[in-house]
């Protein structure tokens, strides 16, 4: 009996140790080779800022200045409420003290400078696909913005999700660390659209359904989902009859510019903020996103199936 | 003559009261119909903006007037009791924050009133007006509408 208890305790310790080891941060220790000698291109950084929709969560809610990145936007989810933090270049309250490596670790690995995990409400599962050069340009652009003081409120997340260390296990499942892979069979335009949509644009974070522990169900890529913030749905944007089959590439590009659907209904909900960002992109990038969406496999709506 | 006028008058009053009655009976159907008309009006300008239709200053201005008409008093179509039913996409936030909702509606009213006062003389000017108008649609639909399909 005593031996069994000892064995169980030992197994428990091993499991806990393994769990601790598996849940640790997976940091980049040094800048990747692509970063060497890179001259930041601030205009491209600005493009990445709008492609990435940074202001949607990091500009103060209801502020007209989308470049004052004080944070404070609440994102309600089944796991709790997440609040976008200050990412202005303020040295204490924002990310002004960050090195390039700190920034890459946040965007590619979802790890903070002090080594703790970020919640995936910060969509690093998409940002991990971004090119190092684009990320360094984005950081250079962020560095040009005004530092603003102020710390956003804490996330309101209950047990067990308030134990950040546990996110390390989640990341083992859903953060593969793979860069964007261009499809050699697709056109340059479609690949550009795929990069913008899958990487910075993080379209899949809302338009793809999630499983019970919040991982994306990639078999239903962009086929729509229940609204993660509770009410209504996020539509299917594959070229299926239940999705965008009736939309031309021009219709999609125009919607991303103006917010108007082909019926001249206006896009709302969180897509409203997305349009504010995509409206700032060069026309050829909106066209590329449209070409990519029309190139996707047509899938029926995923949100009925995904409803609990 | 008097008789005919009276009949016409009675008919008009009846049809007016009919219209009013249906609006009172069903604010959800009324506001949905108004939004459809707004969409159709925006469509005229959208087609011009996209180059699917030649720019026509008079049509563009008329479209702005139609939209302005819908904006005026639109908020009164959301009385207590019209929060649900009729496949409404109105968000509960309208009733939780009526002041905010009214402010958004006023923005739309102001943008269209300005476009009526200073009619677009060129496609570029119309595009600019349409952009401002679209921003007011979006601003309200972001928080006060829930897409259901």
Short mmCIF file of C-alpha atoms in Angstrom, two decimals:
data_model
loop_
_atom_site.label_atom_id
_atom_site.label_comp_id
_atom_site.label_asym_id
_atom_site.label_seq_id
_atom_site.Cartn_x
_atom_site.Cartn_y
_atom_site.Cartn_z
CA UNK A 1 0.00 0.00 0.00
CA UNK A 2 2.73 2.41 1.01
CA UNK A 3 4.56 1.51 -2.15
CA UNK A 4 1.48 2.26 -4.30
CA UNK A 5 1.06 5.68 -2.69
CA UNK A 6 4.71 6.41 -3.25
CA UNK A 7 4.34 5.35 -6.89
CA UNK A 8 1.27 7.54 -7.38
CA UNK A 9 2.95 10.52 -5.78
CA UNK A 10 5.97 9.95 -7.99
CA UNK A 11 3.78 9.74 -11.11
CA UNK A 12 1.97 12.87 -10.00
CA UNK A 13 5.24 14.71 -9.60
CA UNK A 14 6.40 13.50 -13.01
CA UNK A 15 3.11 14.56 -14.63
CA UNK A 16 3.26 17.95 -12.94
CA UNK A 17 6.88 18.34 -14.00
CA UNK A 18 6.05 17.36 -17.57
CA UNK A 19 3.09 19.72 -17.56
CA UNK A 20 5.27 22.53 -16.23
CA UNK A 21 7.92 21.80 -18.83
CA UNK A 22 5.38 21.52 -21.67
CA UNK A 23 3.63 24.73 -20.65
CA UNK A 24 6.75 26.89 -20.60
CA UNK A 25 7.20 29.82 -22.97
CA UNK A 26 8.73 28.96 -26.32
CA UNK A 27 10.75 32.10 -26.94
CA UNK A 28 12.96 33.09 -29.80
CA UNK A 29 16.36 33.61 -28.18
CA UNK A 30 17.79 35.77 -30.92
CA UNK A 31 16.61 37.70 -33.96
CA UNK A 32 16.10 35.38 -36.93
CA UNK A 33 18.53 35.54 -39.84
CA UNK A 34 15.99 37.49 -41.98
CA UNK A 35 16.26 40.38 -39.53
CA UNK A 36 19.95 40.96 -40.18
CA UNK A 37 20.56 44.25 -41.95
CA UNK A 38 16.83 44.85 -42.47
CA UNK A 39 16.09 48.53 -43.09
CA UNK A 40 12.60 49.16 -41.68
CA UNK A 41 10.09 50.44 -44.23
CA UNK A 42 7.66 52.61 -42.28
CA UNK A 43 5.13 52.80 -45.10
CA UNK A 44 4.96 49.04 -45.25
CA UNK A 45 4.68 49.03 -41.46
CA UNK A 46 1.67 51.32 -41.73
CA UNK A 47 0.13 48.96 -44.27
CA UNK A 48 0.70 46.04 -41.88
CA UNK A 49 -0.85 48.07 -39.06
CA UNK A 50 -4.08 48.43 -41.01
CA UNK A 51 -3.95 44.93 -42.49
CA UNK A 52 -3.55 43.63 -38.94
CA UNK A 53 -6.40 45.69 -37.52
CA UNK A 54 -4.27 46.66 -34.49
CA UNK A 55 -6.39 49.73 -33.74
CA UNK A 56 -9.57 47.66 -33.43
CA UNK A 57 -8.47 46.39 -30.02
CA UNK A 58 -5.69 48.76 -29.04
CA UNK A 59 -7.13 52.23 -29.77
CA UNK A 60 -9.26 53.54 -26.94
CA UNK A 61 -12.92 52.58 -27.45
CA UNK A 62 -15.04 55.39 -28.90
CA UNK A 63 -11.98 57.53 -29.59
CA UNK A 64 -11.71 59.08 -33.03
CA UNK A 65 -7.93 58.91 -32.90
CA UNK A 66 -7.19 55.38 -34.04
CA UNK A 67 -3.46 55.98 -33.70
CA UNK A 68 -3.56 56.67 -29.95
CA UNK A 69 -3.06 53.10 -28.84
CA UNK A 70 -4.01 53.29 -25.16
CA UNK A 71 -6.04 50.08 -25.29
CA UNK A 72 -9.21 49.46 -23.32
CA UNK A 73 -11.39 47.70 -25.89
CA UNK A 74 -13.21 44.76 -24.31
CA UNK A 75 -13.52 41.50 -26.18
CA UNK A 76 -16.20 39.32 -24.62
CA UNK A 77 -15.63 35.61 -25.07
CA UNK A 78 -16.91 32.35 -23.58
CA UNK A 79 -13.71 32.29 -21.50
CA UNK A 80 -14.13 35.77 -20.06
CA UNK A 81 -13.59 39.37 -21.09
CA UNK A 82 -10.25 40.34 -22.57
CA UNK A 83 -9.11 43.94 -22.66
CA UNK A 84 -6.68 45.22 -25.30
CA UNK A 85 -3.61 46.71 -23.58
CA UNK A 86 -1.69 49.93 -24.32
CA UNK A 87 0.69 49.29 -27.24
CA UNK A 88 1.66 52.90 -27.79
CA UNK A 89 5.40 53.63 -27.62
CA UNK A 90 5.03 54.88 -24.02
CA UNK A 91 7.99 53.47 -22.12
CA UNK A 92 6.17 52.49 -18.93
CA UNK A 93 2.54 51.99 -19.94
CA UNK A 94 3.03 50.88 -23.53
CA UNK A 95 5.63 48.95 -25.47
CA UNK A 96 8.13 51.76 -25.98
CA UNK A 97 10.78 49.86 -24.09
CA UNK A 98 10.54 46.76 -26.25
CA UNK A 99 13.37 45.45 -28.40
CA UNK A 100 12.75 44.02 -31.85
CA UNK A 101 13.17 40.58 -30.32
CA UNK A 102 10.50 41.34 -27.69
CA UNK A 103 8.13 42.38 -30.47
CA UNK A 104 8.80 39.26 -32.54
CA UNK A 105 8.25 37.06 -29.50
CA UNK A 106 4.89 38.69 -28.87
CA UNK A 107 3.71 38.42 -32.47
CA UNK A 108 5.17 35.05 -33.43
CA UNK A 109 5.18 33.17 -30.14
CA UNK A 110 2.55 34.93 -28.04
CA UNK A 111 5.08 35.50 -25.27
CA UNK A 112 5.61 38.73 -23.33
CA UNK A 113 9.05 40.18 -22.59
CA UNK A 114 8.84 38.74 -19.05
CA UNK A 115 8.19 35.28 -20.47
CA UNK A 116 4.49 34.89 -19.71
CA UNK A 117 1.94 33.71 -22.23
CA UNK A 118 -0.50 36.07 -23.89
CA UNK A 119 -4.08 34.98 -24.26
CA UNK A 120 -4.95 34.03 -27.83
CA UNK A 121 -7.56 36.82 -27.87
CA UNK A 122 -4.40 38.53 -29.16
CA UNK A 123 -4.44 36.62 -32.45
CA UNK A 124 -0.83 35.46 -32.58
CA UNK A 125 -2.08 32.15 -33.98
CA UNK A 126 -2.50 34.19 -37.19
CA UNK A 127 0.30 36.71 -36.69
CA UNK A 128 2.79 33.82 -36.43
CA UNK A 129 2.41 33.54 -40.23
CA UNK A 130 3.76 37.04 -40.79
CA UNK A 131 7.11 37.66 -42.37
CA UNK A 132 9.84 38.88 -40.05
CA UNK A 133 10.50 41.85 -42.34
CA UNK A 134 6.83 42.89 -42.17
CA UNK A 135 6.88 42.60 -38.38
CA UNK A 136 9.98 44.73 -38.05
CA UNK A 137 8.39 47.32 -40.37
CA UNK A 138 5.26 47.23 -38.23
CA UNK A 139 7.31 47.84 -35.09
CA UNK A 140 9.10 50.73 -36.81
CA UNK A 141 5.71 52.24 -37.69
CA UNK A 142 4.39 51.78 -34.13
CA UNK A 143 7.53 53.52 -32.87
CA UNK A 144 6.58 56.63 -34.89
CA UNK A 145 3.23 57.00 -33.07
CA UNK A 146 2.58 59.18 -30.06
CA UNK A 147 3.36 57.64 -26.68
CA UNK A 148 0.22 57.82 -24.56
CA UNK A 149 0.07 57.16 -20.84
CA UNK A 150 -2.56 54.96 -19.27
CA UNK A 151 -2.96 51.31 -18.44
CA UNK A 152 -6.06 49.46 -19.65
CA UNK A 153 -8.05 47.45 -17.07
CA UNK A 154 -7.11 43.81 -16.45
CA UNK A 155 -8.71 40.91 -18.28
CA UNK A 156 -11.69 39.41 -16.49
CA UNK A 157 -11.06 35.74 -16.86
CA UNK A 158 -12.14 33.07 -14.38
CA UNK A 159 -10.47 29.88 -13.19
CA UNK A 160 -8.84 27.87 -14.75
CA UNK A 161 -8.26 30.23 -17.66
CA UNK A 162 -6.69 32.81 -15.37
CA UNK A 163 -3.63 30.58 -15.02
CA UNK A 164 -1.57 31.85 -17.90
CA UNK A 165 0.93 29.05 -17.61
CA UNK A 166 -1.80 26.67 -18.82
CA UNK A 167 -1.86 28.51 -22.13
CA UNK A 168 1.47 26.86 -22.86
CA UNK A 169 -0.40 23.57 -23.24
CA UNK A 170 -3.01 25.23 -25.46
CA UNK A 171 -0.24 26.63 -27.61
CA UNK A 172 1.25 23.15 -27.99
CA UNK A 173 -1.99 22.26 -29.77
CA UNK A 174 -2.75 25.41 -31.74
CA UNK A 175 0.42 27.43 -32.26
CA UNK A 176 2.43 25.53 -34.82
CA UNK A 177 5.10 28.19 -35.40
CA UNK A 178 4.90 27.70 -39.16
CA UNK A 179 5.48 30.71 -41.44
CA UNK A 180 3.06 31.51 -44.26
CA UNK A 181 3.38 29.02 -47.10
CA UNK A 182 2.64 30.37 -50.58
CA UNK A 183 0.76 27.97 -52.84
CA UNK A 184 2.99 27.46 -55.90
CA UNK A 185 -0.08 26.57 -57.98
CA UNK A 186 -1.82 29.87 -57.18
CA UNK A 187 -1.25 33.29 -58.72
CA UNK A 188 0.87 35.94 -57.01
CA UNK A 189 -2.33 37.88 -56.40
CA UNK A 190 -4.05 34.96 -54.66
CA UNK A 191 -0.94 34.32 -52.58
CA UNK A 192 -0.75 37.96 -51.55
CA UNK A 193 -4.41 37.78 -50.53
CA UNK A 194 -3.82 34.52 -48.68
CA UNK A 195 -0.91 36.05 -46.79
CA UNK A 196 -2.90 39.13 -45.83
CA UNK A 197 -5.95 37.09 -44.81
CA UNK A 198 -4.23 34.26 -42.95
CA UNK A 199 -1.46 36.35 -41.40
CA UNK A 200 -1.98 39.98 -40.45
CA UNK A 201 -5.69 40.11 -41.41
CA UNK A 202 -6.49 37.18 -39.07
CA UNK A 203 -9.84 36.63 -40.84
CA UNK A 204 -10.01 33.05 -39.60
CA UNK A 205 -10.08 34.09 -35.96
CA UNK A 206 -13.75 35.06 -36.32
CA UNK A 207 -14.89 33.52 -39.62
CA UNK A 208 -13.69 29.99 -38.74
CA UNK A 209 -15.50 28.03 -36.01
CA UNK A 210 -13.66 26.93 -32.88
CA UNK A 211 -13.65 23.71 -30.91
CA UNK A 212 -14.57 23.39 -27.23
CA UNK A 213 -11.24 24.71 -25.98
CA UNK A 214 -11.01 27.56 -28.43
CA UNK A 215 -8.83 26.10 -31.17
CA UNK A 216 -9.70 26.84 -34.79
CA UNK A 217 -11.47 24.07 -36.71
CA UNK A 218 -9.39 24.35 -39.88
CA UNK A 219 -11.56 21.85 -41.76
CA UNK A 220 -14.18 24.61 -41.80
CA UNK A 221 -11.77 27.37 -42.82
CA UNK A 222 -13.68 30.69 -43.19
CA UNK A 223 -17.03 28.86 -43.39
CA UNK A 224 -18.60 31.06 -40.71
CA UNK A 225 -19.05 30.65 -36.97
CA UNK A 226 -21.25 31.65 -34.08
CA UNK A 227 -20.24 35.11 -32.92
CA UNK A 228 -17.53 34.52 -30.28
CA UNK A 229 -18.82 37.64 -28.53
CA UNK A 230 -22.20 36.04 -28.01
CA UNK A 231 -25.02 37.20 -30.23
CA UNK A 232 -25.62 36.45 -33.89
CA UNK A 233 -23.22 34.87 -36.32
CA UNK A 234 -20.06 35.64 -38.25
CA UNK A 235 -20.83 34.82 -41.89
CA UNK A 236 -19.43 32.21 -44.18
CA UNK A 237 -17.00 33.92 -46.59
CA UNK A 238 -16.13 30.94 -48.77
CA UNK A 239 -17.51 30.96 -52.34
CA UNK A 240 -20.41 28.67 -51.35
CA UNK A 241 -24.05 29.54 -52.09
CA UNK A 242 -24.41 30.17 -48.33
CA UNK A 243 -21.31 32.35 -48.45
CA UNK A 244 -19.96 34.70 -51.10
CA UNK A 245 -20.91 32.73 -54.24
CA UNK A 246 -22.97 35.65 -55.54
CA UNK A 247 -20.26 38.22 -54.86
CA UNK A 248 -17.78 39.08 -57.58
CA UNK A 249 -14.19 39.83 -56.68
CA UNK A 250 -15.05 43.48 -57.34
CA UNK A 251 -17.96 43.25 -54.89
CA UNK A 252 -15.69 41.91 -52.15
CA UNK A 253 -13.01 44.50 -52.79
CA UNK A 254 -15.63 47.27 -52.77
CA UNK A 255 -17.13 45.98 -49.52
CA UNK A 256 -13.66 46.05 -47.93
CA UNK A 257 -13.29 49.64 -49.11
CA UNK A 258 -16.74 51.08 -48.44
CA UNK A 259 -18.51 48.66 -46.09
CA UNK A 260 -21.33 48.18 -48.59
CA UNK A 261 -22.49 44.74 -49.68
CA UNK A 262 -23.64 44.14 -53.29
CA UNK A 263 -27.20 44.87 -52.06
CA UNK A 264 -25.92 48.11 -50.52
CA UNK A 265 -26.62 46.92 -47.07
CA UNK A 266 -23.84 48.18 -44.81
CA UNK A 267 -21.58 45.81 -42.95
CA UNK A 268 -21.73 46.26 -39.23
CA UNK A 269 -20.82 44.53 -35.99
CA UNK A 270 -17.11 43.99 -35.54
CA UNK A 271 -16.73 43.97 -39.35
CA UNK A 272 -17.35 47.71 -39.19
CA UNK A 273 -13.99 48.13 -37.48
CA UNK A 274 -12.40 45.78 -39.97
CA UNK A 275 -13.65 47.95 -42.84
CA UNK A 276 -12.15 51.06 -41.19
CA UNK A 277 -8.84 49.26 -41.47
CA UNK A 278 -9.17 47.62 -44.89
CA UNK A 279 -10.30 50.98 -46.30
CA UNK A 280 -6.73 52.16 -45.59
CA UNK A 281 -5.11 49.40 -47.66
CA UNK A 282 -3.94 49.94 -51.25
CA UNK A 283 -6.67 48.90 -53.74
CA UNK A 284 -4.52 46.06 -55.06
CA UNK A 285 -4.38 44.48 -51.61
CA UNK A 286 -8.17 44.57 -51.26
CA UNK A 287 -8.36 42.99 -54.71
CA UNK A 288 -5.87 40.33 -53.61
CA UNK A 289 -7.95 39.45 -50.54
CA UNK A 290 -11.01 39.20 -52.81
CA UNK A 291 -9.16 36.93 -55.25
CA UNK A 292 -8.02 34.72 -52.37
CA UNK A 293 -11.52 34.40 -50.90
CA UNK A 294 -12.94 33.46 -54.29
CA UNK A 295 -10.19 30.82 -54.67
CA UNK A 296 -11.15 29.00 -51.47
CA UNK A 297 -13.00 25.67 -51.42
CA UNK A 298 -16.73 26.37 -51.18
CA UNK A 299 -18.00 25.12 -47.82
CA UNK A 300 -21.53 25.20 -46.36
CA UNK A 301 -22.18 27.31 -43.28
CA UNK A 302 -20.24 25.95 -40.32
CA UNK A 303 -22.06 27.80 -37.61
CA UNK A 304 -25.13 25.61 -37.26
CA UNK A 305 -22.93 22.59 -36.74
CA UNK A 306 -20.68 24.45 -34.33
CA UNK A 307 -23.51 25.70 -32.13
CA UNK A 308 -23.35 24.11 -28.68
CA UNK B 1 -67.56 69.23 -57.40
CA UNK B 2 -67.73 69.70 -53.67
CA UNK B 3 -68.89 66.14 -53.38
CA UNK B 4 -65.99 64.90 -55.44
CA UNK B 5 -63.53 66.92 -53.40
CA UNK B 6 -65.00 65.57 -50.21
CA UNK B 7 -64.74 62.03 -51.45
CA UNK B 8 -61.15 62.63 -52.50
CA UNK B 9 -60.40 64.22 -49.15
CA UNK B 10 -61.97 61.38 -47.21
CA UNK B 11 -60.10 58.88 -49.34
CA UNK B 12 -56.85 60.69 -48.70
CA UNK B 13 -57.44 60.91 -44.98
CA UNK B 14 -58.37 57.25 -44.87
CA UNK B 15 -55.26 56.20 -46.74
CA UNK B 16 -53.13 58.49 -44.56
CA UNK B 17 -54.58 57.06 -41.40
CA UNK B 18 -54.06 53.62 -42.87
CA UNK B 19 -50.38 54.37 -43.39
CA UNK B 20 -50.06 55.84 -39.94
CA UNK B 21 -51.89 52.93 -38.41
CA UNK B 22 -49.63 50.38 -40.05
CA UNK B 23 -46.56 52.28 -38.84
CA UNK B 24 -47.92 52.35 -35.34
CA UNK B 25 -48.92 48.73 -35.50
CA UNK B 26 -45.65 47.49 -36.78
CA UNK B 27 -42.62 49.67 -36.25
CA UNK B 28 -40.37 46.72 -37.05
CA UNK B 29 -41.80 46.29 -40.56
CA UNK B 30 -41.69 50.05 -41.10
CA UNK B 31 -38.09 50.55 -40.07
CA UNK B 32 -37.02 47.52 -42.10
CA UNK B 33 -38.74 48.92 -45.19
CA UNK B 34 -37.08 52.28 -44.61
CA UNK B 35 -33.66 50.69 -44.36
CA UNK B 36 -34.34 48.80 -47.60
CA UNK B 37 -35.08 52.13 -49.27
CA UNK B 38 -31.87 53.56 -47.84
CA UNK B 39 -29.99 50.59 -49.28
CA UNK B 40 -31.57 51.11 -52.70
CA UNK B 41 -30.71 54.81 -52.62
CA UNK B 42 -27.14 54.12 -51.63
CA UNK B 43 -27.09 51.58 -54.44
CA UNK B 44 -27.63 54.33 -57.00
CA UNK B 45 -24.58 56.19 -55.72
CA UNK B 46 -22.62 52.98 -55.19
CA UNK B 47 -23.11 51.98 -58.81
CA UNK B 48 -21.83 55.39 -59.86
CA UNK B 49 -18.87 55.08 -57.48
CA UNK B 50 -18.03 51.64 -58.87
CA UNK B 51 -18.32 52.91 -62.43
CA UNK B 52 -21.28 50.65 -63.23
CA UNK B 53 -23.40 53.70 -63.96
CA UNK B 54 -22.59 57.21 -65.21
CA UNK B 55 -22.41 59.95 -62.58
CA UNK B 56 -25.62 61.97 -62.50
CA UNK B 57 -25.68 64.89 -60.06
CA UNK B 58 -29.47 65.05 -59.88
CA UNK B 59 -29.90 61.35 -59.12
CA UNK B 60 -27.13 61.47 -56.55
CA UNK B 61 -28.75 64.40 -54.81
CA UNK B 62 -32.15 62.72 -54.91
CA UNK B 63 -30.64 59.63 -53.35
CA UNK B 64 -29.20 61.77 -50.53
CA UNK B 65 -32.64 63.29 -50.01
CA UNK B 66 -34.27 59.87 -49.79
CA UNK B 67 -31.72 58.77 -47.22
CA UNK B 68 -32.11 62.00 -45.27
CA UNK B 69 -35.83 61.35 -45.22
CA UNK B 70 -35.28 57.97 -43.65
CA UNK B 71 -32.88 59.40 -41.08
CA UNK B 72 -35.35 62.03 -39.88
CA UNK B 73 -37.37 60.49 -37.11
CA UNK B 74 -35.93 57.03 -37.65
CA UNK B 75 -35.24 56.64 -33.94
CA UNK B 76 -38.97 56.94 -33.20
CA UNK B 77 -39.48 53.59 -34.88
CA UNK B 78 -37.91 51.83 -31.91
CA UNK B 79 -40.58 52.13 -29.21
CA UNK B 80 -40.57 49.92 -26.11
CA UNK B 81 -41.98 46.56 -27.09
CA UNK B 82 -40.34 46.48 -30.52
CA UNK B 83 -37.15 44.88 -29.20
CA UNK B 84 -37.87 41.51 -30.80
CA UNK B 85 -39.97 39.75 -33.39
CA UNK B 86 -40.32 40.21 -37.12
CA UNK B 87 -36.74 38.99 -37.59
CA UNK B 88 -35.51 42.33 -36.34
CA UNK B 89 -31.75 42.81 -36.32
CA UNK B 90 -32.01 45.67 -33.85
CA UNK B 91 -29.55 45.11 -31.00
CA UNK B 92 -30.70 45.36 -27.35
CA UNK B 93 -28.11 48.13 -27.05
CA UNK B 94 -30.57 50.48 -28.79
CA UNK B 95 -32.81 50.42 -25.74
CA UNK B 96 -29.94 50.28 -23.26
CA UNK B 97 -28.30 53.32 -24.80
CA UNK B 98 -31.02 55.28 -26.60
CA UNK B 99 -29.01 58.51 -26.33
CA UNK B 100 -26.08 56.95 -28.14
CA UNK B 101 -28.38 55.51 -30.78
CA UNK B 102 -30.03 58.89 -31.34
CA UNK B 103 -26.60 60.51 -31.71
CA UNK B 104 -25.65 58.00 -34.42
CA UNK B 105 -28.90 58.65 -36.24
CA UNK B 106 -28.28 62.39 -36.02
CA UNK B 107 -24.86 61.92 -37.64
CA UNK B 108 -26.57 60.32 -40.62
CA UNK B 109 -29.10 63.11 -40.73
CA UNK B 110 -26.34 65.75 -40.67
CA UNK B 111 -24.16 64.12 -43.30
CA UNK B 112 -27.09 63.78 -45.69
CA UNK B 113 -28.34 67.31 -44.94
CA UNK B 114 -24.89 68.64 -45.81
CA UNK B 115 -24.86 66.68 -49.06
CA UNK B 116 -28.27 68.11 -49.93
CA UNK B 117 -27.11 71.65 -49.16
CA UNK B 118 -23.86 71.23 -51.10
CA UNK B 119 -24.72 68.83 -53.91
CA UNK B 120 -21.86 66.84 -55.39
CA UNK B 121 -20.89 68.32 -58.74
CA UNK B 122 -18.49 65.57 -59.71
CA UNK B 123 -18.00 61.87 -59.21
CA UNK B 124 -15.10 62.50 -56.84
CA UNK B 125 -17.19 64.83 -54.70
CA UNK B 126 -19.96 62.24 -54.61
CA UNK B 127 -17.50 59.53 -53.64
CA UNK B 128 -16.36 61.68 -50.75
CA UNK B 129 -19.94 62.26 -49.60
CA UNK B 130 -20.75 58.59 -49.97
CA UNK B 131 -17.68 57.75 -47.91
CA UNK B 132 -18.84 60.01 -45.09
CA UNK B 133 -22.34 58.60 -45.29
CA UNK B 134 -21.03 55.04 -45.29
CA UNK B 135 -19.05 55.80 -42.15
CA UNK B 136 -22.28 56.77 -40.37
CA UNK B 137 -24.00 53.54 -41.51
CA UNK B 138 -21.08 51.55 -40.24
CA UNK B 139 -20.75 53.46 -36.98
CA UNK B 140 -24.34 52.63 -36.07
CA UNK B 141 -24.39 49.09 -37.41
CA UNK B 142 -21.28 48.25 -35.41
CA UNK B 143 -22.98 48.51 -32.07
CA UNK B 144 -26.70 48.73 -32.61
CA UNK B 145 -27.37 45.98 -35.06
CA UNK B 146 -26.92 42.22 -34.89
CA UNK B 147 -26.58 40.29 -38.11
CA UNK B 148 -28.74 37.17 -37.90
CA UNK B 149 -28.25 35.60 -41.30
#
